[in-house]
Amino acid sequence: AEHQHARYNPLRDDWVLVSAHRVKRPWQGQLEKPPPEDVPRWDPSNPLCPGATRANGEVNPQYEGTFVFPNDFPALQPDAPEPDDSDHPLFRAAPARGVCKVMCFHPWSDLTLPLMSLPEIRAVIDAWAELATELGASYPWVQIFENKGAMMGCSNPHPHCQVWASSFLPNEACLEDRTQRQHLRQHGMPMLLEYAEQEARRKERLVVENADWLVVVPYWATWPYQTLLLPRRHVCRLQDISDSERDNLASIMQRLLIKYDNLFEVSFPYSMGWHGAPTGPYLEEDCRHWQLHAHYYPPLLRSATVRKFMVGYEMLAQAQRDLTPEQAAERLRSLPEVHYK
């Protein structure tokens, strides 16, 4: 807790430098602007609102729950041409096709996930599972992710996420596939199932838990208040969780996100995303080494205005953090589960 040391991340097969003593250093760097508190509930000029016109001229329906539509500026398209053949092994290219969708969580722009009701969060989870099933029928990877807050590059405050389905396994998916496959082969148990059991017993990095799920600040966390959401039983994909597990997932998500907001009494920015076994052609393969999980990567470090920057040593050498995962977990764990608003 007081001296620098390195911790191994078995999921990524890399290391993070923990320098707990540095958390006391004075801060004279950049200060962020707290997110606006006066987001209008409905704005006709906001392209994600019900009834608004988007950039491509499409008019949104007067939706009352979740709303899914094709991304008007997709990073992946299904009909992209093949790249030219390479004339040298150092200049390789490969086909990249897919579809990108946007999913609005709620018709109100001023209602983030921690402020939504449990049935409303459950509807989001059901929509995620439906998209994972639909797109996963043909695409090997379906990445569900939410960027919350301008600090994380979100260009619209309306509560929403994105879903990108790709014809290839992205880098992080390939890495986690390799490490989890190796762990099962060597230890006879899925890595993150074993890890969840260990963290549930040790308690020191546990943030919240219920009958089906637990949230921890992982032993190898890189971001200050990074968390990992894990099921207690072995489950490979989001679409495989049961009805009761979906209810308990809605509950534990709400509890975690309320704690995040309460930490600095601000709408807490983060990037989150689900990782599970590949789909498409992998649906017929043995994927027992995979365990479903969600990553939450929040950037705030000391307050609503001081963030952690991944620059310098982090970009050129390896990840580094000041606050220990145990300290971060204790602080999150002690926060109330009633939203400060």
Coordinates of C-alpha atoms in Angstrom, one line a residue:
A1 CA 0.0 0.0 0.0
E2 CA 3.0 2.3 0.5
H3 CA 5.7 1.2 -1.9
Q4 CA 5.9 0.9 -5.6
H5 CA 5.5 -2.6 -7.2
A6 CA 4.3 -4.2 -10.4
R7 CA 1.2 -6.3 -10.7
Y8 CA 0.5 -8.9 -13.4
N9 CA -2.7 -8.8 -15.5
P10 CA -3.4 -12.4 -16.6
L11 CA -6.2 -11.3 -18.9
R12 CA -4.0 -9.1 -21.0
D13 CA -0.7 -10.8 -20.2
D14 CA 1.0 -7.5 -19.2
W15 CA 2.0 -5.6 -16.1
V16 CA 1.0 -2.4 -14.4
L17 CA 3.2 -0.3 -12.1
V18 CA 1.6 0.7 -8.8
S19 CA 3.1 3.8 -7.2
A20 CA 0.9 4.4 -4.2
H21 CA 3.2 7.1 -2.6
R22 CA 2.6 9.4 -5.7
V23 CA -1.0 10.0 -4.8
K24 CA 0.1 12.7 -2.3
R25 CA 1.9 14.8 -4.9
P26 CA 0.5 18.3 -5.6
W27 CA -1.5 18.7 -8.8
Q28 CA -0.7 21.6 -11.1
G29 CA -1.9 20.0 -14.3
Q30 CA -5.0 20.4 -16.4
L31 CA -8.4 20.8 -14.7
E32 CA -11.5 19.5 -16.5
K33 CA -14.8 21.2 -16.6
P34 CA -17.4 19.3 -14.7
P35 CA -20.2 18.0 -17.0
P36 CA -23.2 20.3 -17.4
E37 CA -26.1 19.8 -15.0
D38 CA -28.6 21.6 -17.1
V39 CA -29.1 19.1 -20.0
P40 CA -32.6 19.7 -21.4
R41 CA -34.9 16.7 -21.2
W42 CA -35.9 17.1 -24.9
D43 CA -34.2 19.2 -27.5
P44 CA -35.5 19.2 -31.1
S45 CA -31.9 19.9 -32.4
N46 CA -30.5 16.9 -30.6
P47 CA -30.4 14.1 -33.2
L48 CA -30.9 11.3 -30.5
C49 CA -34.1 12.7 -29.2
P50 CA -37.5 11.3 -30.1
G51 CA -38.9 13.1 -33.2
A52 CA -35.6 14.8 -34.0
T53 CA -34.1 14.8 -37.5
R54 CA -30.7 13.2 -37.8
A55 CA -27.8 14.2 -40.1
N56 CA -28.9 11.9 -42.9
G57 CA -32.4 13.3 -42.9
E58 CA -34.0 10.4 -41.0
V59 CA -36.6 11.4 -38.4
N60 CA -36.6 9.4 -35.2
P61 CA -39.8 7.9 -34.0
Q62 CA -41.5 9.1 -30.8
Y63 CA -39.9 6.2 -29.0
E64 CA -40.7 5.6 -25.3
G65 CA -38.1 3.0 -24.3
T66 CA -34.9 1.9 -26.0
F67 CA -34.3 2.9 -29.6
V68 CA -31.8 1.3 -32.0
F69 CA -30.8 2.6 -35.4
P70 CA -27.9 2.3 -37.8
N71 CA -25.0 4.7 -37.0
D72 CA -25.1 7.6 -39.5
F73 CA -21.3 7.7 -39.5
P74 CA -20.3 4.1 -39.2
A75 CA -16.7 3.0 -38.7
L76 CA -17.6 -0.4 -40.4
Q77 CA -19.7 -1.0 -43.4
P78 CA -20.9 -4.4 -44.7
D79 CA -19.9 -3.9 -48.3
A80 CA -16.4 -2.5 -48.1
P81 CA -14.1 -3.6 -51.0
E82 CA -11.1 -5.9 -50.5
P83 CA -7.8 -4.0 -49.9
D84 CA -5.1 -4.4 -52.5
D85 CA -2.6 -7.2 -52.2
S86 CA 0.6 -6.3 -50.3
D87 CA 4.0 -6.3 -52.1
H88 CA 5.9 -6.6 -48.8
P89 CA 5.2 -8.3 -45.4
L90 CA 5.7 -5.0 -43.5
F91 CA 2.8 -3.4 -45.4
R92 CA -0.1 -5.8 -44.9
A93 CA -3.8 -5.0 -45.0
A94 CA -6.8 -7.2 -44.4
P95 CA -10.6 -6.9 -45.1
A96 CA -12.7 -5.2 -42.4
R97 CA -16.4 -5.3 -42.8
G98 CA -19.3 -4.9 -40.3
V99 CA -22.2 -2.8 -39.1
C100 CA -22.4 -0.1 -36.5
K101 CA -25.6 0.7 -34.5
V102 CA -26.5 3.3 -31.9
M103 CA -28.8 2.5 -29.1
C104 CA -30.6 5.1 -27.0
F105 CA -31.3 4.0 -23.5
H106 CA -34.2 6.3 -22.8
P107 CA -36.2 9.1 -24.5
W108 CA -35.1 11.7 -21.9
S109 CA -31.7 13.3 -22.5
D110 CA -31.2 14.2 -18.8
L111 CA -31.6 10.6 -17.5
T112 CA -28.4 8.6 -17.2
L113 CA -28.3 4.9 -16.3
P114 CA -27.9 5.4 -12.6
L115 CA -30.9 7.7 -12.5
M116 CA -33.1 5.2 -14.5
S117 CA -35.5 2.7 -12.8
L118 CA -34.6 -1.0 -12.6
P119 CA -37.2 -1.9 -15.2
E120 CA -35.7 0.7 -17.5
I121 CA -32.2 -0.6 -17.0
R122 CA -33.5 -4.2 -17.5
A123 CA -34.9 -3.0 -20.9
V124 CA -31.4 -1.9 -21.9
I125 CA -30.0 -5.2 -20.9
D126 CA -32.6 -7.1 -22.9
A127 CA -31.9 -4.9 -26.0
W128 CA -28.2 -5.6 -25.6
A129 CA -28.8 -9.3 -25.5
E130 CA -31.1 -9.1 -28.5
L131 CA -28.5 -7.2 -30.6
A132 CA -25.8 -9.6 -29.5
T133 CA -27.9 -12.5 -30.7
E134 CA -29.0 -10.8 -34.0
L135 CA -25.6 -9.5 -35.0
G136 CA -23.7 -12.5 -33.5
A137 CA -25.6 -14.9 -35.8
S138 CA -23.2 -13.8 -38.6
Y139 CA -20.4 -11.6 -37.2
P140 CA -17.5 -13.1 -35.1
W141 CA -17.4 -10.1 -32.7
V142 CA -20.1 -7.8 -31.4
Q143 CA -18.8 -5.0 -29.3
I144 CA -21.3 -3.3 -27.0
F145 CA -19.8 -0.2 -25.5
E146 CA -20.8 3.1 -23.8
N147 CA -18.7 6.3 -23.8
K148 CA -20.2 8.4 -21.0
G149 CA -19.2 12.1 -20.7
A150 CA -17.4 14.5 -23.0
M151 CA -14.1 13.6 -21.1
M152 CA -14.4 10.1 -22.8
G153 CA -15.1 11.5 -26.2
C154 CA -18.9 11.3 -26.1
S155 CA -20.3 14.0 -28.4
N156 CA -23.9 13.8 -27.2
P157 CA -25.2 13.9 -23.6
H158 CA -28.3 11.8 -24.5
P159 CA -28.0 8.4 -22.7
H160 CA -26.9 6.0 -25.4
C161 CA -24.3 3.3 -26.4
Q162 CA -22.9 1.9 -29.6
V163 CA -22.8 -1.6 -31.0
W164 CA -20.1 -2.5 -33.6
A165 CA -20.2 -5.9 -35.2
S166 CA -17.1 -6.9 -37.2
S167 CA -16.0 -9.6 -39.6
F168 CA -12.8 -10.0 -37.6
L169 CA -11.8 -10.5 -34.0
P170 CA -10.3 -7.2 -32.7
N171 CA -7.0 -7.0 -30.8
E172 CA -8.5 -7.1 -27.3
A173 CA -10.7 -10.0 -28.2
C174 CA -7.8 -12.0 -29.7
L175 CA -5.7 -11.3 -26.6
E176 CA -8.4 -12.3 -24.1
D177 CA -9.2 -15.4 -26.2
R178 CA -5.5 -16.5 -26.0
T179 CA -5.0 -15.8 -22.3
Q180 CA -8.3 -17.4 -21.2
R181 CA -7.7 -20.5 -23.4
Q182 CA -4.2 -20.9 -21.9
H183 CA -5.5 -20.6 -18.4
L184 CA -8.2 -23.2 -18.9
R185 CA -5.6 -25.6 -20.4
Q186 CA -3.2 -25.1 -17.6
H187 CA -5.5 -24.9 -14.6
G188 CA -8.7 -26.7 -15.7
M189 CA -11.0 -23.8 -14.8
P190 CA -12.1 -20.6 -16.7
M191 CA -9.8 -17.8 -15.6
L192 CA -12.5 -15.2 -14.7
L193 CA -14.7 -17.8 -13.0
E194 CA -11.8 -18.7 -10.7
Y195 CA -10.9 -15.0 -10.3
A196 CA -14.5 -14.1 -9.3
E197 CA -14.5 -16.9 -6.7
Q198 CA -11.2 -15.7 -5.2
E199 CA -12.3 -12.0 -5.1
A200 CA -15.7 -13.0 -3.5
R201 CA -13.7 -14.8 -0.7
R202 CA -11.0 -12.2 -0.2
K203 CA -13.4 -9.2 -0.2
E204 CA -10.6 -6.5 -0.2
R205 CA -11.3 -5.3 -3.8
L206 CA -15.1 -6.1 -3.7
V207 CA -17.3 -3.1 -4.5
V208 CA -20.8 -4.5 -4.7
E209 CA -22.3 -8.0 -5.0
N210 CA -25.6 -9.9 -5.2
A211 CA -26.7 -13.5 -5.8
D212 CA -25.6 -13.6 -9.4
W213 CA -23.0 -10.9 -9.9
L214 CA -20.1 -9.1 -8.3
V215 CA -18.1 -5.9 -9.1
V216 CA -14.5 -5.6 -8.1
V217 CA -11.6 -3.2 -8.7
P218 CA -9.4 -5.7 -10.3
Y219 CA -6.1 -6.6 -8.7
W220 CA -4.4 -5.4 -11.9
A221 CA -6.6 -2.2 -12.5
T222 CA -5.0 0.5 -14.6
W223 CA -7.5 3.4 -14.3
P224 CA -8.0 4.9 -10.8
Y225 CA -11.5 3.6 -10.2
Q226 CA -11.6 0.9 -12.9
T227 CA -14.0 -2.0 -12.1
L228 CA -14.8 -5.4 -13.5
L229 CA -18.3 -6.8 -13.5
L230 CA -18.5 -10.6 -13.3
P231 CA -21.1 -13.3 -13.2
R232 CA -20.8 -15.9 -10.4
R233 CA -21.6 -18.9 -12.6
H234 CA -19.9 -19.9 -15.8
V235 CA -21.5 -18.1 -18.7
C236 CA -19.9 -17.3 -22.1
R237 CA -22.1 -14.7 -23.6
L238 CA -24.5 -11.9 -22.6
Q239 CA -27.4 -13.5 -24.5
D240 CA -26.9 -16.6 -22.3
I241 CA -27.9 -15.1 -19.0
S242 CA -31.2 -16.1 -17.5
D243 CA -34.2 -13.9 -16.7
S244 CA -33.4 -13.6 -13.0
E245 CA -29.7 -12.9 -13.8
R246 CA -30.8 -10.0 -16.0
D247 CA -32.8 -8.6 -13.1
N248 CA -29.9 -8.9 -10.8
L249 CA -27.6 -7.4 -13.4
A250 CA -29.9 -4.3 -13.7
S251 CA -29.7 -4.0 -9.9
I252 CA -25.9 -4.3 -9.6
M253 CA -25.3 -1.9 -12.5
Q254 CA -27.5 0.7 -10.8
R255 CA -25.7 0.3 -7.5
L256 CA -22.3 0.6 -9.1
L257 CA -23.2 3.6 -11.2
I258 CA -24.8 5.4 -8.3
K259 CA -21.6 4.9 -6.3
Y260 CA -19.6 6.3 -9.2
D261 CA -21.7 9.4 -9.4
N262 CA -21.6 9.8 -5.6
L263 CA -17.8 9.6 -5.5
F264 CA -17.3 13.2 -6.6
E265 CA -21.0 14.2 -6.8
V266 CA -20.9 14.5 -10.6
S267 CA -22.2 12.5 -13.5
F268 CA -19.2 10.2 -13.6
P269 CA -17.5 9.7 -17.0
Y270 CA -16.3 6.3 -18.2
S271 CA -16.0 4.0 -21.1
M272 CA -17.5 0.5 -20.5
G273 CA -18.0 -2.5 -22.7
W274 CA -19.0 -6.2 -22.7
H275 CA -16.6 -9.0 -23.5
G276 CA -17.8 -12.5 -24.1
A277 CA -17.1 -15.5 -26.3
P278 CA -16.9 -14.8 -30.1
T279 CA -19.9 -15.4 -32.2
G280 CA -20.7 -16.1 -35.9
P281 CA -18.6 -19.2 -36.9
Y282 CA -17.4 -19.5 -33.2
L283 CA -20.9 -20.4 -32.1
E284 CA -20.1 -24.0 -33.2
E285 CA -16.7 -24.1 -31.5
D286 CA -15.7 -24.9 -27.9
C287 CA -15.5 -21.6 -26.1
R288 CA -15.5 -22.9 -22.5
H289 CA -12.4 -20.9 -21.7
W290 CA -14.4 -17.6 -22.1
Q291 CA -16.3 -16.0 -19.2
L292 CA -18.6 -13.1 -19.8
H293 CA -17.5 -9.8 -18.2
A294 CA -17.9 -6.0 -18.5
H295 CA -15.0 -3.5 -18.1
Y296 CA -15.6 0.0 -16.7
Y297 CA -12.8 2.5 -17.3
P298 CA -13.4 5.9 -15.6
P299 CA -10.7 8.6 -15.9
L300 CA -11.3 10.7 -12.8
L301 CA -8.5 10.5 -10.2
R302 CA -8.8 13.0 -7.4
S303 CA -12.0 15.0 -8.0
A304 CA -14.5 15.9 -10.7
T305 CA -11.9 18.1 -12.3
V306 CA -8.6 16.0 -12.1
R307 CA -8.3 13.1 -14.4
K308 CA -5.7 10.4 -15.0
F309 CA -3.8 10.8 -18.3
M310 CA -2.4 7.8 -20.1
V311 CA 0.7 9.5 -21.5
G312 CA 4.4 9.5 -21.3
Y313 CA 5.5 6.4 -19.4
E314 CA 2.1 4.7 -19.9
M315 CA 2.3 5.1 -23.7
L316 CA 6.0 4.4 -24.0
A317 CA 6.7 1.8 -21.3
Q318 CA 3.7 0.3 -19.4
A319 CA 0.6 1.3 -17.5
Q320 CA 1.1 3.0 -14.1
R321 CA -1.3 4.0 -11.4
D322 CA -1.0 5.9 -8.1
L323 CA -4.0 4.8 -6.0
T324 CA -3.9 1.1 -5.1
P325 CA -6.9 -1.0 -6.3
E326 CA -7.6 -1.9 -2.6
Q327 CA -7.8 1.8 -1.7
A328 CA -10.1 2.5 -4.7
A329 CA -12.3 -0.4 -3.8
E330 CA -12.6 0.6 -0.2
R331 CA -13.6 4.2 -1.2
L332 CA -16.2 3.0 -3.7
R333 CA -17.5 0.3 -1.3
S334 CA -18.1 2.9 1.5
L335 CA -20.2 5.2 -0.6
P336 CA -24.0 5.4 -0.2
E337 CA -26.2 3.6 -2.7
V338 CA -28.7 6.5 -2.8
H339 CA -27.9 8.9 -5.6
Y340 CA -26.7 12.3 -4.4
K341 CA -29.3 14.0 -6.5

